[in-house]
mmCIF file of C-alpha atoms in Angstrom:
data_model
loop_
_atom_site.group_PDB
_atom_site.id
_atom_site.type_symbol
_atom_site.label_atom_id
_atom_site.label_comp_id
_atom_site.label_asym_id
_atom_site.label_seq_id
_atom_site.Cartn_x
_atom_site.Cartn_y
_atom_site.Cartn_z
ATOM 1 C CA MET A 4 2.570 -19.115 4.269
ATOM 2 C CA ASP A 5 1.142 -16.977 7.086
ATOM 3 C CA VAL A 6 3.401 -15.306 9.720
ATOM 4 C CA THR A 7 2.554 -15.736 13.382
ATOM 5 C CA THR A 8 0.966 -12.352 14.285
ATOM 6 C CA ASP A 9 1.588 -10.459 17.598
ATOM 7 C CA VAL A 10 -2.146 -9.707 18.458
ATOM 8 C CA GLY A 11 -0.772 -7.049 21.048
ATOM 9 C CA ALA A 12 0.985 -5.160 18.350
ATOM 10 C CA PRO A 13 -0.494 -2.833 15.634
ATOM 11 C CA TRP A 14 -0.285 -3.372 11.869
ATOM 12 C CA LEU A 15 1.456 -0.644 9.881
ATOM 13 C CA ILE A 16 -0.078 -0.074 6.368
ATOM 14 C CA ALA A 17 1.825 2.059 4.245
ATOM 15 C CA GLY A 18 0.396 3.307 0.998
ATOM 16 C CA LEU A 19 3.220 4.458 -1.264
ATOM 17 C CA GLY A 20 3.061 7.425 -3.533
ATOM 18 C CA ASN A 21 4.532 10.948 -4.084
ATOM 19 C CA PRO A 22 3.253 13.863 -2.081
ATOM 20 C CA GLY A 23 1.647 16.996 -3.689
ATOM 21 C CA PRO A 24 -1.530 17.579 -5.925
ATOM 22 C CA GLU A 25 0.297 17.185 -9.177
ATOM 23 C CA TYR A 26 0.933 13.415 -8.404
ATOM 24 C CA ALA A 27 -2.487 12.802 -6.884
ATOM 25 C CA MET A 28 -4.023 10.825 -9.788
ATOM 26 C CA ASN A 29 -0.826 9.348 -11.043
ATOM 27 C CA ARG A 30 -0.530 5.447 -11.549
ATOM 28 C CA HIS A 31 2.418 5.523 -9.021
ATOM 29 C CA ASN A 32 0.038 6.984 -6.347
ATOM 30 C CA VAL A 33 -2.529 4.149 -6.049
ATOM 31 C CA GLY A 34 -1.080 3.213 -2.609
ATOM 32 C CA PHE A 35 -2.009 6.682 -1.471
ATOM 33 C CA MET A 36 -5.554 6.132 -2.867
ATOM 34 C CA VAL A 37 -5.978 2.913 -0.970
ATOM 35 C CA ALA A 38 -4.770 4.527 2.329
ATOM 36 C CA ASP A 39 -6.998 7.464 1.881
ATOM 37 C CA LEU A 40 -10.132 5.098 1.514
ATOM 38 C CA LEU A 41 -8.866 3.098 4.437
ATOM 39 C CA ALA A 42 -8.693 6.321 6.551
ATOM 40 C CA GLU A 43 -12.119 7.374 5.439
ATOM 41 C CA ARG A 44 -13.543 3.866 6.416
ATOM 42 C CA ILE A 45 -12.053 4.001 10.026
ATOM 43 C CA GLY A 46 -13.218 7.541 10.325
ATOM 44 C CA GLY A 47 -9.774 9.227 10.591
ATOM 45 C CA LYS A 48 -7.969 12.055 9.043
ATOM 46 C CA PHE A 49 -4.170 11.969 8.098
ATOM 47 C CA LYS A 50 -2.052 14.039 10.302
ATOM 48 C CA ARG A 51 1.762 14.692 10.357
ATOM 49 C CA ALA A 52 3.488 12.162 12.438
ATOM 50 C CA GLY A 53 5.887 13.762 14.867
ATOM 51 C CA LYS A 54 9.433 13.633 13.669
ATOM 52 C CA ALA A 55 8.626 10.914 10.889
ATOM 53 C CA GLN A 56 8.266 12.283 7.486
ATOM 54 C CA ALA A 57 4.882 10.809 6.904
ATOM 55 C CA GLN A 58 1.201 11.390 7.537
ATOM 56 C CA VAL A 59 -0.712 8.890 9.793
ATOM 57 C CA VAL A 60 -4.030 7.745 10.850
ATOM 58 C CA GLU A 61 -4.539 5.550 13.868
ATOM 59 C CA GLY A 62 -7.599 3.355 14.132
ATOM 60 C CA ARG A 63 -9.098 -0.222 14.259
ATOM 61 C CA ILE A 64 -10.187 -2.646 11.335
ATOM 62 C CA GLY A 65 -12.427 -5.385 11.762
ATOM 63 C CA PRO A 66 -15.455 -6.112 13.981
ATOM 64 C CA PRO A 67 -15.750 -4.585 17.422
ATOM 65 C CA GLY A 68 -14.317 -6.506 20.153
ATOM 66 C CA PRO A 69 -11.381 -8.865 20.423
ATOM 67 C CA ALA A 70 -11.307 -9.598 16.686
ATOM 68 C CA SER A 71 -10.554 -6.090 15.791
ATOM 69 C CA ARG A 72 -6.963 -5.012 15.004
ATOM 70 C CA ARG A 73 -5.082 -1.709 15.718
ATOM 71 C CA VAL A 74 -3.748 -0.197 12.537
ATOM 72 C CA ILE A 75 -1.415 2.641 11.707
ATOM 73 C CA LEU A 76 -2.112 3.876 8.273
ATOM 74 C CA ALA A 77 0.822 5.881 6.806
ATOM 75 C CA LYS A 78 1.669 7.955 3.701
ATOM 76 C CA PRO A 79 5.246 8.741 3.339
ATOM 77 C CA MET A 80 5.865 12.317 2.449
ATOM 78 C CA SER A 81 9.472 11.594 1.345
ATOM 79 C CA TYR A 82 8.663 10.957 -2.191
ATOM 80 C CA MET A 83 8.527 7.283 -3.447
ATOM 81 C CA ASN A 84 12.208 6.465 -3.712
ATOM 82 C CA LEU A 85 12.805 7.390 -0.044
ATOM 83 C CA SER A 86 9.912 5.756 1.363
ATOM 84 C CA GLY A 87 11.841 3.232 3.551
ATOM 85 C CA GLY A 88 13.097 5.800 5.963
ATOM 86 C CA PRO A 89 9.691 7.243 7.059
ATOM 87 C CA VAL A 90 7.964 3.734 7.235
ATOM 88 C CA ASN A 91 10.890 2.212 9.249
ATOM 89 C CA ALA A 92 10.725 5.153 11.693
ATOM 90 C CA LEU A 93 7.129 4.487 12.214
ATOM 91 C CA ARG A 94 7.647 0.856 12.626
ATOM 92 C CA GLU A 95 10.156 1.464 15.269
ATOM 93 C CA PHE A 96 8.166 4.112 17.027
ATOM 94 C CA TYR A 97 4.890 1.995 17.096
ATOM 95 C CA LYS A 98 6.892 -1.348 17.726
ATOM 96 C CA VAL A 99 5.414 -3.218 14.713
ATOM 97 C CA PRO A 100 6.867 -6.518 13.805
ATOM 98 C CA LEU A 101 8.163 -6.646 10.269
ATOM 99 C CA GLY A 102 5.525 -9.319 9.290
ATOM 100 C CA GLN A 103 2.836 -6.804 10.221
ATOM 101 C CA VAL A 104 3.923 -4.181 7.812
ATOM 102 C CA VAL A 105 2.055 -3.907 4.619
ATOM 103 C CA ALA A 106 3.142 -1.970 1.437
ATOM 104 C CA VAL A 107 0.279 -0.990 -0.952
ATOM 105 C CA HIS A 108 1.766 -0.169 -4.300
ATOM 106 C CA ASP A 109 1.569 -0.034 -8.172
ATOM 107 C CA GLU A 110 2.770 -3.053 -10.118
ATOM 108 C CA LEU A 111 3.922 -2.835 -13.653
ATOM 109 C CA ASP A 112 4.024 -6.607 -14.299
ATOM 110 C CA ILE A 113 0.478 -7.260 -13.499
ATOM 111 C CA ASP A 114 -2.439 -6.172 -15.787
ATOM 112 C CA TYR A 115 -4.464 -3.170 -14.800
ATOM 113 C CA GLY A 116 -6.779 -3.781 -11.838
ATOM 114 C CA ILE A 117 -5.505 -7.241 -10.925
ATOM 115 C CA LEU A 118 -4.502 -7.645 -7.309
ATOM 116 C CA ARG A 119 -1.643 -9.856 -5.969
ATOM 117 C CA LEU A 120 -0.980 -10.125 -2.266
ATOM 118 C CA LYS A 121 2.266 -11.741 -1.055
ATOM 119 C CA LEU A 122 4.710 -11.811 1.902
ATOM 120 C CA GLY A 123 8.333 -11.029 1.095
ATOM 121 C CA GLY A 124 10.278 -11.232 -2.298
ATOM 122 C CA GLY A 125 12.133 -8.839 -4.430
ATOM 123 C CA ASP A 126 11.383 -5.199 -5.409
ATOM 124 C CA ASN A 127 10.893 -5.803 -9.112
ATOM 125 C CA GLY A 128 12.454 -2.509 -9.920
ATOM 126 C CA HIS A 129 10.029 -0.588 -7.766
ATOM 127 C CA ASN A 130 11.794 2.209 -6.039
ATOM 128 C CA GLY A 131 9.271 2.432 -3.055
ATOM 129 C CA LEU A 132 9.902 -1.335 -2.217
ATOM 130 C CA LYS A 133 13.617 -1.022 -2.888
ATOM 131 C CA SER A 134 13.911 1.748 -0.279
ATOM 132 C CA MET A 135 11.722 -0.112 2.211
ATOM 133 C CA THR A 136 13.628 -3.259 1.856
ATOM 134 C CA LYS A 137 16.856 -1.483 2.301
ATOM 135 C CA ALA A 138 15.562 0.127 5.515
ATOM 136 C CA MET A 139 14.225 -2.908 7.215
ATOM 137 C CA GLY A 140 14.627 -6.155 5.218
ATOM 138 C CA ALA A 141 11.935 -7.814 2.732
ATOM 139 C CA ASP A 142 9.855 -9.823 4.918
ATOM 140 C CA TYR A 143 6.802 -7.474 4.983
ATOM 141 C CA HIS A 144 3.485 -7.978 3.100
ATOM 142 C CA ARG A 145 2.758 -6.383 -0.317
ATOM 143 C CA VAL A 146 -0.629 -5.573 -1.732
ATOM 144 C CA ARG A 147 0.400 -5.269 -5.491
ATOM 145 C CA PHE A 148 -2.081 -3.236 -7.555
ATOM 146 C CA GLY A 149 -1.550 -4.073 -11.392
ATOM 147 C CA ILE A 150 -1.227 -0.984 -13.715
ATOM 148 C CA GLY A 151 0.128 -2.860 -16.614
ATOM 149 C CA ARG A 152 3.292 -2.151 -18.862
ATOM 150 C CA PRO A 153 3.699 1.202 -20.730
ATOM 151 C CA PRO A 154 2.359 1.225 -24.343
ATOM 152 C CA GLY A 155 4.814 1.264 -27.299
ATOM 153 C CA ARG A 156 8.294 2.868 -26.344
ATOM 154 C CA MET A 157 6.969 5.063 -23.510
ATOM 155 C CA GLN A 158 9.501 5.011 -20.675
ATOM 156 C CA VAL A 159 8.444 3.372 -17.386
ATOM 157 C CA ALA A 160 9.121 6.653 -15.353
ATOM 158 C CA ASP A 161 6.887 8.547 -17.683
ATOM 159 C CA PHE A 162 4.093 5.866 -17.557
ATOM 160 C CA VAL A 163 3.939 5.521 -13.720
ATOM 161 C CA LEU A 164 3.896 9.519 -13.286
ATOM 162 C CA LYS A 165 1.092 9.857 -15.690
ATOM 163 C CA ASP A 166 -2.509 9.933 -14.553
ATOM 164 C CA PHE A 167 -4.705 6.961 -14.988
ATOM 165 C CA SER A 168 -6.405 7.192 -18.515
ATOM 166 C CA SER A 169 -10.021 8.077 -18.793
ATOM 167 C CA ALA A 170 -10.813 4.356 -19.722
ATOM 168 C CA GLU A 171 -8.921 3.294 -16.570
ATOM 169 C CA ARG A 172 -10.685 5.874 -14.453
ATOM 170 C CA LYS A 173 -14.102 4.199 -15.133
ATOM 171 C CA GLU A 174 -13.114 1.280 -13.051
ATOM 172 C CA LEU A 175 -10.752 3.003 -10.688
ATOM 173 C CA ASP A 176 -12.966 3.607 -7.848
ATOM 174 C CA TYR A 177 -14.206 -0.001 -7.723
ATOM 175 C CA LEU A 178 -10.659 -1.391 -8.127
ATOM 176 C CA VAL A 179 -9.384 0.767 -5.229
ATOM 177 C CA ASP A 180 -12.281 -0.123 -3.177
ATOM 178 C CA ARG A 181 -11.490 -3.841 -3.776
ATOM 179 C CA ALA A 182 -7.841 -3.297 -2.921
ATOM 180 C CA THR A 183 -8.830 -1.527 0.369
ATOM 181 C CA ASP A 184 -11.071 -4.758 1.104
ATOM 182 C CA SER A 185 -8.092 -6.965 0.498
ATOM 183 C CA VAL A 186 -6.010 -4.900 3.081
ATOM 184 C CA GLU A 187 -8.793 -5.223 5.635
ATOM 185 C CA CYS A 188 -9.056 -9.048 5.049
ATOM 186 C CA LEU A 189 -5.261 -9.347 5.360
ATOM 187 C CA VAL A 190 -5.196 -7.768 8.737
ATOM 188 C CA THR A 191 -8.216 -9.668 10.119
ATOM 189 C CA GLU A 192 -8.126 -12.985 8.227
ATOM 190 C CA GLY A 193 -4.373 -13.639 7.319
ATOM 191 C CA LEU A 194 -2.602 -13.903 4.035
ATOM 192 C CA GLU A 195 -3.706 -17.351 2.774
ATOM 193 C CA ARG A 196 -7.361 -16.430 3.118
ATOM 194 C CA THR A 197 -6.891 -13.155 1.456
ATOM 195 C CA GLN A 198 -4.871 -14.639 -1.348
ATOM 196 C CA SER A 199 -7.583 -17.175 -2.144
ATOM 197 C CA THR A 200 -10.149 -14.558 -2.189
ATOM 198 C CA TYR A 201 -8.306 -11.555 -3.950
ATOM 199 C CA ASN A 202 -5.423 -13.026 -6.013
ATOM 200 C CA SER A 203 -7.531 -13.295 -9.088
#
């Protein structure tokens, strides 16, 4: 199901993660990685966003002309479990409909590197989504980047806050690139077409 989009309103794309260099390559920070690549593609640099506890880049996605879409890229600087406050503050400031908010995040219940895009749904124990849903409701888009389950008896919290393994890193650039493509497709082509292309 595609939501009716408001062509005059921007899209808000929130890459979820934790701020600080010690978290940069963690599995939990793949949303930041996608946001960084999107910023690079649209030629922008992240800057502190006024009173919102986030860094933002404003730009356009899509071909030049009427088909391009205005986007606000955001990285909440509040730590993962408090992502909802900064994202909702930006949503209200930029007057973004909830159906044009996108959360890019790691997903334990999907194998490494698999993408799944959807609209709405539960948080599946993900603290960033839990915080966003509490702040503004559940009817936003999710780009779910599979990281797989922890091996053996490793705790989930330890697993998501560890860096990608050396084996995973061999594919990581390609997979982040593909996830970034899927965000661009979602904004310009809609959910159904993006799901048929990227929900492998």
